[in-house]
Coordinates of C-alpha atoms and ligand atoms in Angstrom, one line a residue:
M16 CA 6.4 20.2 -48.4
D17 CA 6.7 24.3 -48.0
P18 CA 10.0 25.3 -48.7
S19 CA 10.7 28.3 -46.6
Y20 CA 9.9 25.8 -43.7
T21 CA 13.5 25.5 -42.2
R22 CA 14.3 24.5 -38.2
D23 CA 16.9 23.9 -35.7
F24 CA 18.2 20.8 -35.8
L25 CA 18.2 20.2 -31.6
W26 CA 13.9 22.0 -31.7
Y27 CA 12.9 19.0 -29.8
K28 CA 15.2 19.7 -27.0
D29 CA 13.2 23.1 -26.5
A30 CA 10.1 21.2 -27.4
I31 CA 6.0 21.4 -25.8
I32 CA 5.3 18.3 -27.6
Y33 CA 0.9 17.6 -27.5
E34 CA -0.3 14.1 -28.0
T35 CA -3.4 13.7 -29.5
H36 CA -5.7 11.7 -31.7
V37 CA -7.2 12.4 -35.0
K38 CA -10.3 11.0 -34.6
A39 CA -11.0 12.6 -31.0
F40 CA -10.1 16.5 -31.7
L41 CA -12.9 17.9 -33.8
D42 CA -15.3 15.9 -36.3
T43 CA -16.0 18.4 -39.2
S44 CA -17.8 16.1 -41.6
G45 CA -20.5 15.0 -39.1
D46 CA -19.9 11.8 -39.2
G47 CA -19.0 11.3 -35.7
V48 CA -15.2 11.0 -36.2
G49 CA -12.5 13.9 -35.7
D50 CA -10.9 14.2 -38.8
F51 CA -7.7 16.5 -40.6
A52 CA -10.3 19.0 -41.1
G53 CA -10.8 19.7 -37.9
L54 CA -7.5 19.3 -36.0
I55 CA -6.5 22.1 -38.6
E56 CA -9.2 23.9 -37.4
K57 CA -8.8 23.8 -33.5
L58 CA -4.9 24.7 -34.7
D59 CA -5.1 28.1 -33.4
Y60 CA -6.4 26.9 -30.1
L61 CA -3.3 24.5 -29.9
E62 CA -1.2 28.1 -30.8
D63 CA -2.2 29.7 -28.0
L64 CA -2.1 26.5 -25.3
G65 CA 1.8 27.2 -26.9
I66 CA 2.1 23.5 -27.5
T67 CA 5.2 23.6 -30.7
C68 CA 4.9 20.0 -31.5
L69 CA 2.0 18.5 -32.5
W70 CA 2.4 14.4 -31.7
L71 CA -0.5 12.2 -34.0
L72 CA -1.2 8.9 -33.1
P73 CA -1.9 6.2 -35.9
F74 CA -4.2 7.6 -38.7
F75 CA -3.6 5.2 -40.9
P76 CA -5.2 2.7 -42.9
S77 CA -6.8 -0.2 -39.8
P78 CA -9.2 -2.2 -39.3
L79 CA -9.2 -0.3 -35.5
R80 CA -8.6 -3.1 -33.3
D81 CA -6.1 -1.8 -31.5
D82 CA -6.4 1.8 -32.1
G83 CA -4.5 1.9 -35.3
Y84 CA -1.8 0.7 -34.1
D85 CA -2.6 -2.7 -36.5
V86 CA -2.0 -0.7 -39.4
V87 CA -3.3 -2.6 -43.2
D88 CA -0.8 0.6 -45.2
Y89 CA 1.5 2.6 -43.9
T90 CA 1.2 5.4 -46.7
G91 CA -2.2 5.7 -46.6
V92 CA -4.8 7.3 -43.9
H93 CA -8.3 6.0 -42.6
P94 CA -11.1 7.3 -44.6
S95 CA -12.9 8.2 -41.9
Y96 CA -9.9 11.4 -41.2
G97 CA -9.9 12.6 -44.6
T98 CA -7.3 12.5 -47.5
L99 CA -4.0 12.3 -48.0
K100 CA -4.1 16.1 -49.1
D101 CA -6.0 17.0 -45.8
F102 CA -2.8 15.3 -43.8
R103 CA -0.6 17.2 -45.8
R104 CA -2.9 20.8 -45.5
L105 CA -2.3 20.1 -41.5
V106 CA 1.3 20.0 -41.7
D107 CA 1.7 23.2 -43.9
E108 CA -0.4 24.9 -41.6
A109 CA 1.0 23.7 -38.2
H110 CA 4.0 24.8 -39.7
R111 CA 2.2 28.1 -40.5
R112 CA 2.5 28.4 -36.8
D113 CA 5.8 27.0 -36.0
I114 CA 4.2 23.8 -35.0
A115 CA 6.3 21.1 -35.7
V116 CA 4.4 17.5 -36.6
I117 CA 5.3 14.3 -35.7
I118 CA 3.6 10.7 -36.4
E119 CA 3.6 7.1 -35.7
L120 CA 5.7 4.2 -37.5
V121 CA 4.6 2.0 -36.2
V122 CA 7.8 -0.6 -36.9
N123 CA 7.4 -3.7 -34.9
H124 CA 4.3 -5.2 -36.2
T125 CA 1.2 -5.0 -38.4
S126 CA -2.2 -6.5 -38.7
D127 CA -2.7 -9.4 -40.1
Q128 CA -5.0 -7.7 -42.4
H129 CA -1.9 -6.2 -44.0
P130 CA -1.0 -7.6 -47.3
W131 CA 2.3 -8.1 -46.2
F132 CA 0.8 -10.9 -43.6
Q133 CA -1.7 -11.7 -46.4
L134 CA 0.9 -12.8 -49.0
A135 CA 2.9 -14.5 -46.2
R136 CA 1.0 -16.6 -44.7
S137 CA 0.1 -18.3 -48.0
A138 CA 3.7 -17.9 -49.7
P139 CA 6.0 -21.2 -49.5
A140 CA 8.0 -21.8 -46.2
G141 CA 11.5 -20.1 -46.3
S142 CA 10.4 -18.1 -49.2
P143 CA 11.3 -13.6 -48.7
E144 CA 7.4 -13.5 -48.4
R145 CA 6.8 -15.7 -45.9
D146 CA 9.9 -14.1 -43.9
F147 CA 7.9 -11.2 -43.5
Y148 CA 6.7 -12.2 -40.1
V149 CA 8.2 -14.7 -37.2
W150 CA 6.8 -18.2 -38.1
S151 CA 7.8 -21.5 -36.4
D152 CA 6.5 -25.1 -36.1
S153 CA 6.0 -24.7 -32.1
E154 CA 5.0 -22.9 -29.4
A155 CA 8.2 -23.7 -27.6
K156 CA 10.5 -21.6 -29.5
Y157 CA 12.0 -18.2 -27.3
K158 CA 10.1 -19.8 -24.5
G159 CA 10.1 -17.9 -21.2
V160 CA 9.4 -14.1 -22.9
R161 CA 6.9 -12.1 -21.2
I162 CA 3.5 -11.0 -22.6
I163 CA 2.5 -7.7 -22.3
F164 CA -1.3 -7.7 -22.3
T165 CA -1.6 -10.5 -19.8
D166 CA -5.5 -9.2 -20.2
T167 CA -5.5 -10.7 -23.8
E168 CA -3.1 -12.8 -24.7
R169 CA -1.8 -16.3 -23.0
S170 CA 0.1 -16.7 -25.5
N171 CA 3.1 -14.5 -27.7
W172 CA 2.8 -17.3 -30.2
T173 CA -1.0 -18.2 -32.4
W174 CA -1.3 -20.6 -35.1
D175 CA -2.5 -19.5 -38.8
P176 CA -4.6 -22.2 -40.3
V177 CA -3.5 -20.8 -43.8
A178 CA 0.8 -21.1 -43.0
G179 CA 0.2 -24.2 -41.3
A180 CA 2.6 -22.5 -38.4
Y181 CA 3.3 -20.0 -35.6
Y182 CA 3.8 -16.6 -35.8
W183 CA 5.2 -14.6 -33.1
H184 CA 3.0 -11.3 -31.8
R185 CA 4.5 -8.8 -28.9
F186 CA 1.0 -7.8 -28.6
F187 CA -2.6 -8.4 -29.7
S188 CA -2.8 -12.0 -32.0
H189 CA -3.9 -10.4 -34.9
Q190 CA -0.3 -8.1 -34.7
P191 CA 2.0 -10.4 -36.1
D192 CA 5.7 -9.0 -35.8
L193 CA 7.5 -7.9 -38.7
N194 CA 11.0 -10.1 -39.3
F195 CA 14.0 -7.9 -38.8
D196 CA 16.2 -10.5 -40.1
N197 CA 14.8 -10.2 -43.6
P198 CA 16.9 -7.3 -44.6
R199 CA 13.5 -6.8 -47.3
V200 CA 11.0 -5.6 -44.3
L201 CA 13.8 -3.2 -43.2
D202 CA 13.7 -1.6 -46.7
A203 CA 9.9 -1.7 -46.7
I204 CA 10.4 0.2 -43.5
L205 CA 13.0 2.6 -44.7
E206 CA 10.5 3.4 -47.6
V207 CA 7.5 4.1 -45.4
L208 CA 9.7 6.5 -43.5
R209 CA 10.8 8.3 -46.5
Y210 CA 7.6 8.8 -47.5
W211 CA 5.8 10.7 -44.5
L212 CA 9.9 12.7 -44.5
E213 CA 9.0 14.0 -47.9
M214 CA 5.3 15.5 -46.8
G215 CA 7.3 17.7 -44.5
I216 CA 6.9 15.9 -41.0
D217 CA 9.3 16.8 -38.4
G218 CA 10.0 13.1 -36.9
F219 CA 9.0 9.8 -35.5
R220 CA 7.4 7.8 -32.3
L221 CA 9.3 4.6 -33.4
D222 CA 6.6 2.3 -31.6
A223 CA 7.4 -0.8 -29.0
I224 CA 10.7 -0.8 -30.7
P225 CA 12.8 -2.9 -28.2
Y226 CA 11.1 -6.0 -29.7
L227 CA 12.2 -6.0 -33.5
V228 CA 14.5 -8.7 -33.1
E229 CA 14.0 -12.2 -31.7
R230 CA 16.5 -14.6 -30.4
D231 CA 17.1 -18.2 -28.3
G232 CA 17.6 -18.0 -24.6
T233 CA 16.9 -14.0 -24.5
S234 CA 14.6 -12.1 -23.3
C235 CA 14.0 -10.8 -27.1
E236 CA 14.2 -7.6 -25.5
N237 CA 16.9 -4.7 -26.1
L238 CA 18.9 -7.3 -28.6
P239 CA 21.9 -5.7 -30.0
E240 CA 20.4 -6.9 -33.8
T241 CA 17.8 -4.5 -32.4
H242 CA 20.3 -1.7 -32.3
E243 CA 21.6 -2.0 -35.2
V244 CA 18.4 -1.6 -36.9
I245 CA 17.8 1.3 -35.5
R246 CA 20.8 2.8 -36.5
R247 CA 20.5 1.7 -40.3
I248 CA 16.9 3.4 -39.4
R249 CA 18.9 6.9 -37.8
A250 CA 21.7 6.9 -40.7
D251 CA 18.9 6.7 -43.2
V252 CA 17.3 9.9 -41.6
E253 CA 20.1 11.9 -41.4
R254 CA 21.4 11.5 -44.9
T255 CA 18.6 12.2 -45.9
Y256 CA 16.7 14.3 -44.1
P257 CA 18.7 15.6 -40.7
G258 CA 16.2 17.3 -38.6
C259 CA 13.6 15.2 -38.3
M260 CA 13.9 13.6 -34.8
L261 CA 12.8 10.4 -34.0
L262 CA 11.6 9.1 -30.4
A263 CA 11.9 5.8 -28.4
E264 CA 8.9 4.1 -26.7
A265 CA 10.9 1.8 -25.2
N266 CA 9.4 0.7 -22.3
Q267 CA 12.4 -0.2 -19.4
W268 CA 14.4 0.3 -17.1
P269 CA 16.7 3.3 -17.3
A270 CA 20.0 1.3 -17.9
D271 CA 18.1 -0.6 -20.5
V272 CA 16.8 2.7 -22.4
R273 CA 20.4 4.1 -22.7
P274 CA 21.4 2.3 -25.6
Y275 CA 18.8 4.2 -27.6
F276 CA 20.2 6.8 -27.7
G277 CA 23.7 5.0 -28.9
D278 CA 26.0 7.5 -29.6
G279 CA 24.3 9.5 -30.5
D280 CA 23.6 7.4 -33.2
E281 CA 20.3 5.9 -32.9
C282 CA 17.3 8.1 -31.3
H283 CA 17.3 11.6 -30.5
M284 CA 14.4 11.3 -27.6
A285 CA 13.0 8.2 -25.0
F286 CA 10.0 8.4 -22.8
H287 CA 11.7 8.6 -19.6
F288 CA 8.7 5.4 -18.3
P289 CA 10.5 4.5 -14.8
L290 CA 10.0 8.8 -14.1
M291 CA 6.2 8.8 -14.5
P292 CA 5.1 6.1 -11.9
R293 CA 7.3 7.3 -9.4
I294 CA 6.2 10.9 -9.4
F295 CA 2.7 9.5 -8.5
M296 CA 4.1 7.5 -5.8
A297 CA 5.8 10.1 -4.1
L298 CA 3.1 12.7 -4.3
R299 CA 1.4 9.4 -2.6
R300 CA 3.4 8.6 -0.2
E301 CA 4.4 12.4 0.1
D302 CA 8.5 11.4 0.4
V303 CA 10.9 12.4 -2.1
E304 CA 13.0 9.1 -2.5
P305 CA 11.6 7.5 -5.1
I306 CA 12.0 10.8 -7.7
Q307 CA 15.4 11.1 -6.6
D308 CA 16.3 7.5 -6.3
I309 CA 15.0 7.3 -9.8
M310 CA 16.8 10.0 -11.8
Q311 CA 20.3 9.1 -9.9
R312 CA 19.8 5.7 -11.2
T313 CA 19.5 7.5 -15.1
P314 CA 22.2 7.8 -16.5
A315 CA 24.4 10.8 -18.5
I316 CA 22.7 11.0 -22.2
P317 CA 25.0 12.1 -25.5
E318 CA 24.6 15.9 -25.9
S319 CA 22.1 16.0 -29.0
C320 CA 20.5 13.2 -27.3
Q321 CA 16.7 14.3 -24.8
W322 CA 14.3 12.5 -22.3
G323 CA 10.9 12.2 -23.7
L324 CA 8.7 13.4 -20.0
F325 CA 5.0 12.5 -19.6
L326 CA 2.7 12.2 -16.9
R327 CA -0.2 10.8 -19.0
N328 CA -0.7 9.2 -22.5
H329 CA -2.9 7.3 -24.1
D330 CA -2.1 4.2 -22.4
E331 CA -2.1 2.9 -19.3
L332 CA 0.3 3.8 -16.5
T333 CA 2.1 1.3 -17.2
L334 CA 3.8 -0.4 -13.7
E335 CA 6.4 -2.3 -15.8
M336 CA 9.4 -0.8 -14.7
V337 CA 8.4 -1.1 -10.8
T338 CA 9.8 -3.4 -8.3
D339 CA 6.5 -5.9 -6.7
M340 CA 6.3 -4.0 -4.2
E341 CA 6.0 -1.0 -5.6
R342 CA 3.5 -2.2 -8.1
D343 CA 1.1 -3.4 -5.4
Y344 CA 1.0 0.3 -3.4
M345 CA 0.3 1.9 -6.7
V346 CA -2.2 -0.5 -7.0
L347 CA -3.7 0.0 -3.4
A348 CA -3.0 4.2 -3.7
Y349 CA -4.3 4.9 -7.2
A350 CA -6.8 1.7 -8.4
R351 CA -8.9 0.9 -6.2
E352 CA -12.0 1.4 -7.9
P353 CA -12.8 -1.8 -9.8
G354 CA -11.8 -2.3 -13.5
T355 CA -9.3 0.2 -13.0
V356 CA -6.3 -2.1 -13.6
L357 CA -5.7 -3.4 -17.0
N358 CA -3.1 -5.7 -18.1
V359 CA -0.1 -4.2 -15.8
G360 CA -1.2 -0.7 -15.8
I361 CA -4.1 1.6 -14.1
R362 CA -6.0 3.4 -17.3
R363 CA -7.1 7.3 -15.9
R364 CA -6.6 9.8 -16.8
L365 CA -4.6 12.4 -14.9
A366 CA -7.1 14.8 -13.0
P367 CA -9.4 11.7 -11.8
L368 CA -5.9 10.1 -10.6
V369 CA -5.3 13.1 -8.5
D370 CA -9.4 12.8 -7.2
N371 CA -9.3 16.0 -9.4
G372 CA -7.4 18.1 -6.9
R373 CA -6.4 21.2 -8.4
H374 CA -3.0 21.6 -6.4
R375 CA -1.8 18.5 -7.5
I376 CA -2.7 18.8 -10.8
E377 CA -0.6 22.0 -10.7
L378 CA 2.2 20.6 -8.4
L379 CA 3.0 17.2 -11.0
N380 CA 2.8 19.9 -14.5
S381 CA 5.9 22.2 -12.3
L382 CA 7.8 19.0 -12.5
L383 CA 6.6 18.0 -16.1
F384 CA 8.1 21.3 -16.6
S385 CA 10.9 22.1 -14.8
F386 CA 12.5 18.5 -14.7
P387 CA 15.4 17.4 -16.9
G388 CA 13.5 16.9 -21.2
T389 CA 10.8 18.0 -23.0
P390 CA 7.3 17.5 -21.8
I391 CA 4.5 15.8 -23.4
I392 CA 0.7 17.0 -22.9
Y393 CA -2.1 14.4 -23.4
Y394 CA -5.1 15.9 -25.2
G395 CA -7.5 17.5 -22.5
D396 CA -5.1 16.7 -19.4
E397 CA -4.7 20.7 -20.2
I398 CA -8.6 21.0 -18.7
G399 CA -8.8 18.6 -16.4
M400 CA -11.2 15.7 -18.7
G401 CA -11.7 12.6 -16.9
D402 CA -11.9 8.9 -17.5
D403 CA -14.5 6.3 -18.0
V404 CA -12.7 2.7 -16.2
R405 CA -15.8 0.8 -17.7
R406 CA -15.2 1.5 -21.2
P407 CA -13.5 -1.6 -22.9
D408 CA -9.7 -1.5 -22.7
R409 CA -8.2 1.4 -22.9
D410 CA -11.0 3.4 -25.0
G411 CA -11.6 5.2 -21.5
V412 CA -9.2 7.8 -21.5
R413 CA -9.2 8.4 -25.0
T414 CA -13.0 9.7 -25.1
P415 CA -13.8 12.9 -27.6
M416 CA -12.1 16.4 -26.5
Q417 CA -14.6 18.7 -24.5
W418 CA -14.9 22.0 -26.3
S419 CA -18.1 22.7 -24.9
S420 CA -20.9 22.2 -23.0
G421 CA -23.1 22.1 -26.4
V422 CA -24.6 18.5 -28.1
N423 CA -21.7 16.5 -28.2
A424 CA -19.8 18.3 -25.8
G425 CA -18.7 20.4 -28.9
F426 CA -17.0 17.9 -30.7
S427 CA -19.5 16.6 -33.3
R428 CA -22.5 17.7 -35.5
A429 CA -23.1 13.9 -35.9
D430 CA -26.4 12.2 -33.6
P431 CA -24.9 11.1 -30.0
A432 CA -25.4 7.3 -31.4
A433 CA -22.7 7.4 -34.1
L434 CA -19.9 9.5 -31.9
Y435 CA -17.0 6.6 -32.0
S436 CA -16.9 7.5 -28.3
R437 CA -19.7 9.4 -25.5
P438 CA -17.7 12.1 -24.3
I439 CA -17.4 11.3 -20.4
D440 CA -20.8 13.2 -18.8
D441 CA -20.3 12.0 -15.0
P442 CA -21.3 15.5 -13.0
V443 CA -17.7 15.9 -12.1
Y444 CA -15.9 15.8 -15.0
G445 CA -18.1 15.3 -17.9
Y446 CA -18.1 18.0 -20.8
P447 CA -21.2 20.7 -19.0
A448 CA -18.4 20.9 -15.9
V449 CA -15.3 20.4 -17.7
N450 CA -14.7 21.9 -21.1
V451 CA -12.6 24.7 -23.2
Q452 CA -14.9 27.2 -23.8
A453 CA -15.7 27.9 -20.1
Q454 CA -12.1 27.5 -19.2
L455 CA -11.0 30.3 -21.7
R456 CA -13.9 32.3 -20.2
D457 CA -12.7 31.8 -16.9
P458 CA -9.1 33.5 -15.8
S459 CA -8.0 31.3 -13.2
S460 CA -9.1 27.9 -14.4
L461 CA -6.5 25.7 -15.1
L462 CA -6.9 25.9 -18.6
H463 CA -5.0 29.3 -18.1
W464 CA -3.1 28.3 -16.2
M465 CA -1.4 25.8 -17.9
R466 CA -1.2 28.1 -20.8
N467 CA 1.0 30.6 -18.5
M468 CA 3.1 27.6 -17.4
I469 CA 3.6 26.5 -20.8
R470 CA 4.7 30.0 -21.6
L471 CA 7.1 31.0 -19.1
R472 CA 8.8 27.5 -19.2
K473 CA 9.3 28.6 -22.9
Q474 CA 11.7 31.9 -21.8
F475 CA 13.9 29.5 -20.0
R476 CA 16.3 27.2 -22.1
V477 CA 17.9 25.9 -18.8
F478 CA 14.9 23.9 -18.7
G479 CA 15.4 22.0 -22.0
R480 CA 18.5 21.6 -22.4
G481 CA 20.3 22.1 -18.5
S482 CA 21.6 19.9 -15.6
M483 CA 19.6 19.0 -12.4
E484 CA 20.6 18.8 -9.1
F485 CA 19.4 17.7 -6.3
L486 CA 20.0 19.6 -2.4
S487 CA 18.3 18.5 0.7
A488 CA 15.7 20.3 2.4
G489 CA 16.0 19.1 5.0
N490 CA 12.9 17.3 4.8
R491 CA 12.1 14.6 2.8
K492 CA 8.3 15.5 2.0
V493 CA 9.9 18.6 -0.1
L494 CA 11.9 17.8 -3.4
A495 CA 14.5 20.9 -4.6
Y496 CA 16.7 21.1 -7.5
V497 CA 18.7 23.5 -9.0
R498 CA 18.6 23.1 -13.3
R499 CA 21.8 25.2 -14.8
W500 CA 22.6 26.0 -18.6
E501 CA 25.3 28.6 -19.5
E502 CA 24.4 31.7 -17.3
D503 CA 21.1 30.5 -15.9
T504 CA 20.4 29.2 -12.7
I505 CA 17.1 27.8 -11.4
L506 CA 16.0 27.0 -8.5
C507 CA 12.7 24.4 -8.1
V508 CA 11.2 23.8 -4.8
A509 CA 8.1 21.5 -4.7
N510 CA 5.9 21.1 -1.6
L511 CA 5.0 17.0 -2.2
S512 CA 2.8 16.7 1.2
R513 CA -1.0 18.3 1.5
H514 CA 0.3 20.2 4.8
P515 CA 2.2 23.3 4.5
Q516 CA 6.2 22.3 5.2
P517 CA 9.3 24.5 5.9
A518 CA 12.5 23.9 3.9
E519 CA 16.1 24.5 4.8
L520 CA 18.1 24.6 1.9
D521 CA 21.7 25.3 1.7
L522 CA 22.4 27.3 -0.4
S523 CA 25.8 28.7 0.5
E524 CA 27.4 28.2 -3.3
F525 CA 24.7 31.1 -4.5
A526 CA 25.7 33.6 -1.5
G527 CA 25.1 37.3 -3.0
A528 CA 22.6 35.8 -5.4
T529 CA 18.3 37.4 -5.1
P530 CA 16.1 34.1 -5.7
V531 CA 13.2 36.0 -7.6
E532 CA 10.1 33.9 -7.8
M533 CA 9.7 33.2 -11.5
L534 CA 5.4 33.2 -11.4
G535 CA 5.2 36.4 -10.0
Y536 CA 8.7 37.7 -10.7
T537 CA 8.7 38.7 -6.7
P538 CA 12.5 39.1 -5.4
F539 CA 12.7 36.9 -2.2
R540 CA 15.3 37.4 0.5
V541 CA 19.0 37.3 -0.7
I542 CA 20.9 34.4 0.1
G543 CA 23.8 34.3 2.5
R544 CA 25.9 32.0 4.1
D545 CA 23.3 30.8 6.8
P546 CA 20.3 27.7 5.3
Y547 CA 18.0 29.2 3.5
V548 CA 14.5 28.9 5.4
L549 CA 11.2 28.5 2.9
T550 CA 8.0 27.3 3.8
L551 CA 5.5 26.1 1.5
G552 CA 1.6 25.9 1.5
G553 CA 0.3 21.7 0.5
Y554 CA 1.6 20.7 -2.7
G555 CA 3.5 24.4 -3.0
F556 CA 5.9 24.8 -5.5
Y557 CA 8.1 27.6 -6.2
W558 CA 10.4 28.4 -9.4
F559 CA 13.0 31.0 -8.1
E560 CA 16.0 32.2 -11.1
L561 CA 18.9 32.7 -8.9
R562 CA 20.5 36.1 -10.6
Q563 CA 23.5 37.3 -9.3
R564 CA 24.1 41.2 -8.3
G565 CA 25.5 43.4 -10.4
Ligands
LIG618 C1 2.2 0.6 -28.5 C2 1.2 1.5 -27.8 C3 -0.4 0.9 -27.6 C4 -0.5 0.2 -28.7 C5 1.3 -0.9 -28.5 C6 0.8 -2.6 -29.6 O1 2.4 0.8 -26.9 O2 1.4 2.9 -27.4 O3 -1.3 1.7 -27.8 O4 -1.4 -1.0 -28.0 O5 2.0 -0.1 -28.8 O6 0.4 -1.2 -30.6

């Protein structure tokens, strides 16, 4: 760890996070799998894009039956990706560019190949070793608890012939859940945490955090005992590495996510899961209601906390946090192609979700960058990469980064048959058409646009820290909101319709101020007492800085 490296404790509030998998970024060893050395080589690209935090998907030793979320050793790295030394070098090189690094803490479950599970299944019933996991003689225990991977699992229990008992798992049956009623489990996890923190990382995404503790007669989600575990984790971090950020993956309704911030004594950040599908819904319905409704139902959070905002990630676009009717609508609107629905969600990347519509991609990113929270970009979405719904599980959205139109998309020099995954090669989204090299050369590319937006966003702390109020635009297709923080006031107006739309805003409270359009630095008409009238092109948006006279 570089001792000269320091960070403001609230760094995550102004961050731009970039999510990627080591395996998918760049392969320098030529074995067909991306590696740490490749990621290091591409840090200049990420710095140039403007991101300030790298979120790495799991890179630990693993049989890779759940892309690394099935961990067999929490303190190593998968040999395909390099060595611990390479990882350390990545952290140092990222820090040199002022890029923070956050990694996964897969806290709820391990692989069934993990030595803890192997020990547990043969240890005597009731022993502390056996009790590392959750066992039962019958499948009736915790009856009624929902199944998450509905396409593959029929039960949350699986029979283990070695133990002669059932073990509990909320995800795949090869991922037994750890038992947090056993104090040794938390001790072991805290050791893992300290181990990585000593290497200088800046935070953890706490994977599948709602499911840590089980109790009969409950949904086994969000239990007070689970929050107690998280408070213990936070207290430990606070004591040893106070700048470390904890990001909760709690796919729950806003009211149930809120407790993951605690009184500022649990997680620093949590993903805003319910917002994401509603942005897509509002866009398709050309109606601001789903967005306004969910934002109004989003409770206030402690001062030091922050929402994590995202449009797409490495999983399916989950539809767990919507009503049945909304789910039907989303499937009809976005998943007509056979094979697109996976579990309770839609396995698509951003560009194909919006039919590769450049205006829609820009509009959605404008919301991502201007809503209250920290934006998270999924690798490849900055160039509009596509997906392939015919591949198993979520593999179709985890294909190699498209660097160039050369062999293997410039990702690897391996024999194409040796690649961990074929790059996307269809005529619209394939690497000959969509790649970084071409977009760097093309000043009108999506990549350039993203870079500019990130730059702009970083100049205004109000986006990461300010309040948000919605205004009526006198038109249900136009979303208008004001962001305020300290001296800064920003007005955002977004047209969710494909056609031009008028907006009439009551801005009398800002009378005398000049709205300066932030992309072109153009002053608009001074605000008066009358309704402020604007016209927006199809899927157009404005960001205005409201400048008071004098
Ligand atoms: C999290 C991950 C997902 C994984 C699951 C089970 O939800 O985001 O990719 O499959 O945990 O480990």
